[in-house]
């Protein structure tokens, strides 16, 4: 998962809808859906309904948010991972 997919995942978690997340990120909805489907495949999760975050996704969002914040922090940019 890359930083862009992480941003999309968190936007969907926050907005609870793919279309609203796409609007928030100024992206087309199919692009968000495509990335989110890829994330579901990677993590082995299945969406409850179209546009809604899977139950495990809600549990994963705090860790994803912490990871995103770390990756965007000056500390992460100075260190080689």
PDB file of C-alpha atoms in Angstrom:
ATOM      1  CA  UNK A   1       0.000   0.000   0.000  1.00  0.00           C
ATOM      2  CA  UNK A   2       1.395   3.403  -0.921  1.00  0.00           C
ATOM      3  CA  UNK A   3       0.769   6.820   0.656  1.00  0.00           C
ATOM      4  CA  UNK A   4      -1.855   7.705  -1.965  1.00  0.00           C
ATOM      5  CA  UNK A   5      -3.866   4.562  -1.219  1.00  0.00           C
ATOM      6  CA  UNK A   6      -3.527   5.337   2.485  1.00  0.00           C
ATOM      7  CA  UNK A   7      -4.957   8.827   1.899  1.00  0.00           C
ATOM      8  CA  UNK A   8      -7.854   7.380  -0.094  1.00  0.00           C
ATOM      9  CA  UNK A   9      -8.547   4.740   2.545  1.00  0.00           C
ATOM     10  CA  UNK A  10      -8.672   7.356   5.314  1.00  0.00           C
ATOM     11  CA  UNK A  11     -10.880   9.651   3.255  1.00  0.00           C
ATOM     12  CA  UNK A  12     -13.392   6.843   2.739  1.00  0.00           C
ATOM     13  CA  UNK A  13     -13.237   6.006   6.462  1.00  0.00           C
ATOM     14  CA  UNK A  14     -13.858   9.651   7.363  1.00  0.00           C
ATOM     15  CA  UNK A  15     -16.577  10.302   4.791  1.00  0.00           C
ATOM     16  CA  UNK A  16     -18.162   6.827   4.953  1.00  0.00           C
ATOM     17  CA  UNK A  17     -18.931   7.051   1.224  1.00  0.00           C
ATOM     18  CA  UNK A  18     -16.751   6.650  -1.848  1.00  0.00           C
ATOM     19  CA  UNK A  19     -18.424   9.511  -3.714  1.00  0.00           C
ATOM     20  CA  UNK A  20     -18.050  11.934  -0.835  1.00  0.00           C
ATOM     21  CA  UNK A  21     -14.424  10.861  -0.337  1.00  0.00           C
ATOM     22  CA  UNK A  22     -13.759  11.454  -4.032  1.00  0.00           C
ATOM     23  CA  UNK A  23     -15.253  14.947  -3.786  1.00  0.00           C
ATOM     24  CA  UNK A  24     -13.153  15.689  -0.694  1.00  0.00           C
ATOM     25  CA  UNK A  25      -9.975  14.567  -2.458  1.00  0.00           C
ATOM     26  CA  UNK A  26     -10.912  16.265  -5.758  1.00  0.00           C
ATOM     27  CA  UNK A  27     -10.711  12.928  -7.566  1.00  0.00           C
ATOM     28  CA  UNK A  28     -13.115  10.998  -9.746  1.00  0.00           C
ATOM     29  CA  UNK A  29     -15.130   8.389  -7.885  1.00  0.00           C
ATOM     30  CA  UNK A  30     -13.981   5.412 -10.035  1.00  0.00           C
ATOM     31  CA  UNK A  31     -10.366   6.160  -9.100  1.00  0.00           C
ATOM     32  CA  UNK A  32     -11.185   6.052  -5.374  1.00  0.00           C
ATOM     33  CA  UNK A  33     -13.213   2.864  -5.838  1.00  0.00           C
ATOM     34  CA  UNK A  34     -10.350   1.254  -7.763  1.00  0.00           C
ATOM     35  CA  UNK A  35      -7.799   2.065  -5.055  1.00  0.00           C
ATOM     36  CA  UNK A  36     -10.157   1.012  -2.282  1.00  0.00           C
ATOM     37  CA  UNK A  37     -10.856  -2.319  -4.009  1.00  0.00           C
ATOM     38  CA  UNK A  38      -7.102  -2.862  -4.264  1.00  0.00           C
ATOM     39  CA  UNK A  39      -6.747  -2.162  -0.535  1.00  0.00           C
ATOM     40  CA  UNK A  40      -9.549  -4.626   0.237  1.00  0.00           C
ATOM     41  CA  UNK A  41      -7.768  -7.260  -1.828  1.00  0.00           C
ATOM     42  CA  UNK A  42      -4.441  -6.620  -0.093  1.00  0.00           C
ATOM     43  CA  UNK A  43      -5.995  -6.792   3.372  1.00  0.00           C
ATOM     44  CA  UNK A  44      -8.487  -9.554   2.563  1.00  0.00           C
ATOM     45  CA  UNK A  45     -11.531  -7.541   3.633  1.00  0.00           C
ATOM     46  CA  UNK A  46     -14.948  -7.231   2.038  1.00  0.00           C
ATOM     47  CA  UNK A  47     -17.151  -4.131   2.006  1.00  0.00           C
ATOM     48  CA  UNK A  48     -20.502  -4.251   3.839  1.00  0.00           C
ATOM     49  CA  UNK A  49     -22.361  -2.304   1.119  1.00  0.00           C
ATOM     50  CA  UNK A  50     -21.314  -0.324  -1.916  1.00  0.00           C
ATOM     51  CA  UNK A  51     -19.497   2.767  -0.739  1.00  0.00           C
ATOM     52  CA  UNK A  52     -19.286   1.771   2.921  1.00  0.00           C
ATOM     53  CA  UNK A  53     -16.134   0.895   4.815  1.00  0.00           C
ATOM     54  CA  UNK A  54     -15.730  -2.716   5.882  1.00  0.00           C
ATOM     55  CA  UNK A  55     -15.995  -3.350   9.665  1.00  0.00           C
ATOM     56  CA  UNK A  56     -12.298  -4.125  10.040  1.00  0.00           C
ATOM     57  CA  UNK A  57     -11.493  -0.950   8.141  1.00  0.00           C
ATOM     58  CA  UNK A  58     -12.969   1.141  10.923  1.00  0.00           C
ATOM     59  CA  UNK A  59     -10.708  -0.648  13.392  1.00  0.00           C
ATOM     60  CA  UNK A  60      -7.709  -0.191  11.118  1.00  0.00           C
ATOM     61  CA  UNK A  61      -8.209   3.526  10.488  1.00  0.00           C
ATOM     62  CA  UNK A  62      -6.464   4.801  13.685  1.00  0.00           C
ATOM     63  CA  UNK A  63      -3.330   2.799  12.841  1.00  0.00           C
ATOM     64  CA  UNK A  64      -3.523   3.917   9.202  1.00  0.00           C
ATOM     65  CA  UNK A  65      -3.846   7.536  10.328  1.00  0.00           C
ATOM     66  CA  UNK A  66      -0.788   7.191  12.603  1.00  0.00           C
ATOM     67  CA  UNK A  67       1.199   5.618   9.764  1.00  0.00           C
ATOM     68  CA  UNK A  68       0.202   8.387   7.358  1.00  0.00           C
ATOM     69  CA  UNK A  69       1.149  11.065   9.895  1.00  0.00           C
ATOM     70  CA  UNK A  70       4.526   9.419  10.473  1.00  0.00           C
ATOM     71  CA  UNK A  71       5.251   9.069   6.756  1.00  0.00           C
ATOM     72  CA  UNK A  72       4.477  12.745   6.228  1.00  0.00           C
ATOM     73  CA  UNK A  73       6.493  13.886   9.248  1.00  0.00           C
ATOM     74  CA  UNK A  74       9.924  15.496   8.946  1.00  0.00           C
ATOM     75  CA  UNK A  75      11.408  12.603  10.951  1.00  0.00           C
ATOM     76  CA  UNK A  76      10.382  10.065   8.312  1.00  0.00           C
ATOM     77  CA  UNK A  77      11.819  12.212   5.540  1.00  0.00           C
ATOM     78  CA  UNK A  78      15.231  12.330   7.245  1.00  0.00           C
ATOM     79  CA  UNK A  79      15.512   8.596   7.853  1.00  0.00           C
ATOM     80  CA  UNK A  80      15.898   5.867   5.295  1.00  0.00           C
ATOM     81  CA  UNK A  81      13.442   3.067   5.892  1.00  0.00           C
TER      82      UNK A  81
END
